[in-house]
Amino acid sequence: MCKGLAALPHTCLERAKEIKTKLGTLLQKPDSAIDFIIPYPEKPEKPPKAQKPSPEEALQWRDSLEKLLQNPYGLTSFCSFLRSEFSEENIEFWVACEDYRKTKSPVKMAEKAKKIYEEFIQTEAPKEVNIDHFTKAVTMKNLVEPSPSSFDMAQKRIFALMEKDSLPRFVRSEFYQELIK
């Protein structure tokens, strides 16, 4: 988590939903004994090394979420910022959709589509993104026969939400302000 960035307070309803989701996950009956094994990576995962942008390059992010997300350092910074605000589900969904779109194997595509749906789209999903009912219905219809464009409408809605809401907060953050000095 980024230090020095204040997390926005959650409303009581959001907090209750978060607790309910976590409790539901904990209380689920495991399918087998293998579910009791907690995976520990041999080495802690390190984010890919990305070159710090010049102040001029970082200034471009202020007006373009697309440029921010195309830059590895920008993407990592934005993810860290959203994580510090406990609102990383939108960027995680967007990244998952980008990965999904690049999938060639129909079997892997179906597996990834199911995982994305269960993690981000379905009602009460652990990281449910905020999309309207129409977009959710279109996405569900698209998943009957998964294709690279199955999540396009939902991904565009989330991109627009991040552009309108998250990007301005990121640009006002101390971390971003340090980048452009």
Short mmCIF file of C-alpha atoms in Angstrom, two decimals:
data_model
loop_
_atom_site.label_atom_id
_atom_site.label_comp_id
_atom_site.label_asym_id
_atom_site.label_seq_id
_atom_site.Cartn_x
_atom_site.Cartn_y
_atom_site.Cartn_z
CA MET A 1 0.00 0.00 0.00
CA CYS A 2 1.14 3.52 -0.68
CA LYS A 3 1.87 5.42 2.51
CA GLY A 4 0.68 8.96 2.97
CA LEU A 5 -2.48 8.55 0.92
CA ALA A 6 -5.63 8.84 2.95
CA ALA A 7 -8.26 6.18 2.31
CA LEU A 8 -11.71 7.50 1.65
CA PRO A 9 -14.24 6.44 4.28
CA HIS A 10 -16.65 3.70 3.30
CA THR A 11 -20.33 4.14 3.90
CA CYS A 12 -21.92 1.79 6.39
CA LEU A 13 -23.65 -0.08 3.59
CA GLU A 14 -20.40 -0.59 1.67
CA ARG A 15 -18.63 -1.76 4.83
CA ALA A 16 -21.47 -4.18 5.64
CA LYS A 17 -21.37 -5.59 2.10
CA GLU A 18 -17.58 -6.02 2.34
CA ILE A 19 -17.87 -7.85 5.69
CA LYS A 20 -20.70 -10.05 4.37
CA THR A 21 -18.61 -11.01 1.34
CA LYS A 22 -15.58 -11.87 3.47
CA LEU A 23 -17.67 -13.89 5.93
CA GLY A 24 -19.41 -15.72 3.09
CA THR A 25 -16.04 -16.71 1.67
CA LEU A 26 -14.80 -17.93 5.04
CA LEU A 27 -17.95 -19.90 5.79
CA GLN A 28 -18.09 -21.75 2.47
CA LYS A 29 -17.62 -25.48 2.86
CA PRO A 30 -14.41 -26.57 1.12
CA ASP A 31 -14.80 -29.03 -1.76
CA SER A 32 -11.82 -31.08 -0.67
CA ALA A 33 -8.92 -31.19 1.75
CA ILE A 34 -6.77 -29.40 -0.83
CA ASP A 35 -8.77 -26.23 -0.05
CA PHE A 36 -7.21 -26.20 3.41
CA ILE A 37 -3.73 -25.73 1.97
CA ILE A 38 -2.73 -22.09 2.00
CA PRO A 39 -0.37 -21.34 -0.86
CA TYR A 40 2.76 -19.42 0.06
CA PRO A 41 4.95 -18.32 -2.82
CA GLU A 42 8.58 -19.34 -2.47
CA LYS A 43 9.67 -15.77 -3.07
CA PRO A 44 7.52 -12.73 -2.57
CA GLU A 45 6.17 -11.47 -5.86
CA LYS A 46 7.86 -8.30 -6.99
CA PRO A 47 6.11 -5.95 -9.35
CA PRO A 48 7.79 -5.69 -12.72
CA LYS A 49 10.44 -3.01 -12.72
CA ALA A 50 9.18 -0.05 -14.62
CA GLN A 51 11.16 3.02 -15.40
CA LYS A 52 10.01 6.12 -13.58
CA PRO A 53 8.51 8.53 -16.10
CA SER A 54 9.76 12.02 -16.70
CA PRO A 55 7.62 14.79 -15.18
CA GLU A 56 6.51 15.71 -18.72
CA GLU A 57 5.33 12.17 -19.42
CA ALA A 58 3.53 11.93 -16.07
CA LEU A 59 1.82 15.26 -16.80
CA GLN A 60 0.15 13.63 -19.84
CA TRP A 61 -1.60 11.16 -17.54
CA ARG A 62 -3.65 14.01 -16.08
CA ASP A 63 -5.62 14.22 -19.31
CA SER A 64 -5.47 10.62 -20.52
CA LEU A 65 -6.29 7.52 -18.52
CA GLU A 66 -5.36 5.55 -21.64
CA LYS A 67 -1.79 6.92 -21.57
CA LEU A 68 -1.57 6.24 -17.84
CA LEU A 69 -2.66 2.60 -18.27
CA GLN A 70 -0.31 2.04 -21.23
CA ASN A 71 2.68 3.02 -19.12
CA PRO A 72 3.86 0.16 -16.83
CA TYR A 73 4.93 2.60 -14.10
CA GLY A 74 1.66 4.50 -14.46
CA LEU A 75 -0.44 1.33 -14.25
CA THR A 76 1.45 0.14 -11.17
CA SER A 77 1.14 3.56 -9.53
CA PHE A 78 -2.56 3.80 -10.29
CA CYS A 79 -3.16 0.27 -8.92
CA SER A 80 -1.28 1.13 -5.72
CA PHE A 81 -3.26 4.34 -5.33
CA LEU A 82 -6.61 2.57 -5.79
CA ARG A 83 -5.53 -0.19 -3.38
CA SER A 84 -4.77 2.51 -0.78
CA GLU A 85 -8.36 3.71 -1.20
CA PHE A 86 -9.78 0.17 -1.03
CA SER A 87 -11.19 0.63 -4.53
CA GLU A 88 -8.96 -1.54 -6.69
CA GLU A 89 -11.75 -3.73 -8.12
CA ASN A 90 -12.24 -1.49 -11.19
CA ILE A 91 -8.61 -1.55 -12.30
CA GLU A 92 -8.34 -5.27 -11.53
CA PHE A 93 -11.42 -5.89 -13.71
CA TRP A 94 -10.01 -3.73 -16.50
CA VAL A 95 -6.66 -5.58 -16.40
CA ALA A 96 -8.43 -8.98 -16.33
CA CYS A 97 -10.44 -7.96 -19.41
CA GLU A 98 -7.26 -6.89 -21.23
CA ASP A 99 -5.71 -10.29 -20.45
CA TYR A 100 -8.92 -12.08 -21.47
CA ARG A 101 -9.07 -10.28 -24.83
CA LYS A 102 -5.57 -11.58 -25.70
CA THR A 103 -6.53 -15.21 -25.00
CA LYS A 104 -6.55 -17.38 -28.13
CA SER A 105 -7.60 -20.82 -26.85
CA PRO A 106 -11.40 -21.20 -26.65
CA VAL A 107 -11.02 -23.44 -23.59
CA LYS A 108 -8.84 -20.93 -21.74
CA MET A 109 -11.15 -18.13 -22.86
CA ALA A 110 -14.15 -19.91 -21.35
CA GLU A 111 -12.23 -20.52 -18.10
CA LYS A 112 -11.15 -16.89 -17.85
CA ALA A 113 -14.65 -15.64 -18.73
CA LYS A 114 -16.13 -17.72 -15.92
CA LYS A 115 -13.53 -16.46 -13.45
CA ILE A 116 -14.04 -12.80 -14.44
CA TYR A 117 -17.81 -13.21 -14.21
CA GLU A 118 -17.65 -14.84 -10.77
CA GLU A 119 -15.10 -12.39 -9.39
CA PHE A 120 -16.39 -9.10 -10.79
CA ILE A 121 -19.81 -9.29 -12.51
CA GLN A 122 -22.22 -11.59 -10.70
CA THR A 123 -24.35 -10.12 -7.94
CA GLU A 124 -22.49 -10.22 -4.60
CA ALA A 125 -19.22 -11.09 -6.37
CA PRO A 126 -16.16 -10.67 -4.10
CA LYS A 127 -14.95 -7.69 -6.17
CA GLU A 128 -18.21 -6.69 -7.82
CA VAL A 129 -17.80 -3.74 -10.17
CA ASN A 130 -20.44 -1.06 -10.44
CA ILE A 131 -22.16 -1.56 -13.79
CA ASP A 132 -25.79 -0.94 -14.69
CA HIS A 133 -28.31 -3.76 -15.16
CA PHE A 134 -28.37 -3.38 -18.94
CA THR A 135 -24.58 -3.74 -19.22
CA LYS A 136 -24.65 -6.71 -16.85
CA ALA A 137 -27.39 -8.38 -18.94
CA VAL A 138 -25.52 -7.81 -22.22
CA THR A 139 -22.32 -9.18 -20.68
CA MET A 140 -24.10 -12.28 -19.38
CA LYS A 141 -25.64 -12.83 -22.83
CA ASN A 142 -22.19 -12.49 -24.42
CA LEU A 143 -20.82 -15.17 -22.11
CA VAL A 144 -23.11 -17.86 -23.55
CA GLU A 145 -20.54 -18.10 -26.34
CA PRO A 146 -17.39 -16.36 -25.08
CA SER A 147 -15.49 -14.26 -27.60
CA PRO A 148 -12.67 -11.69 -27.26
CA SER A 149 -15.32 -8.95 -27.12
CA SER A 150 -17.55 -10.54 -24.44
CA PHE A 151 -16.62 -7.99 -21.78
CA ASP A 152 -16.17 -4.95 -24.05
CA MET A 153 -19.27 -3.05 -22.93
CA ALA A 154 -18.61 -3.61 -19.22
CA GLN A 155 -14.93 -2.77 -19.62
CA LYS A 156 -15.80 0.50 -21.39
CA ARG A 157 -18.22 1.43 -18.60
CA ILE A 158 -15.57 0.78 -15.95
CA PHE A 159 -12.95 2.69 -17.94
CA ALA A 160 -15.33 5.67 -18.12
CA LEU A 161 -15.98 5.42 -14.38
CA MET A 162 -12.24 5.37 -13.59
CA GLU A 163 -11.65 8.25 -16.00
CA LYS A 164 -14.36 10.38 -14.42
CA ASP A 165 -13.87 9.42 -10.77
CA SER A 166 -10.57 7.65 -9.96
CA LEU A 167 -8.21 9.53 -12.28
CA PRO A 168 -9.01 12.98 -10.83
CA ARG A 169 -8.39 11.65 -7.30
CA PHE A 170 -5.12 10.06 -8.42
CA VAL A 171 -4.00 13.33 -10.04
CA ARG A 172 -4.65 15.17 -6.75
CA SER A 173 -2.70 12.57 -4.74
CA GLU A 174 0.66 13.36 -3.12
CA PHE A 175 2.34 10.57 -5.06
CA TYR A 176 1.31 11.94 -8.44
CA GLN A 177 2.23 15.46 -7.39
CA GLU A 178 5.75 14.21 -6.59
CA LEU A 179 6.03 12.62 -10.06
CA ILE A 180 5.36 15.86 -11.89
CA LYS A 181 7.88 17.96 -9.92
#
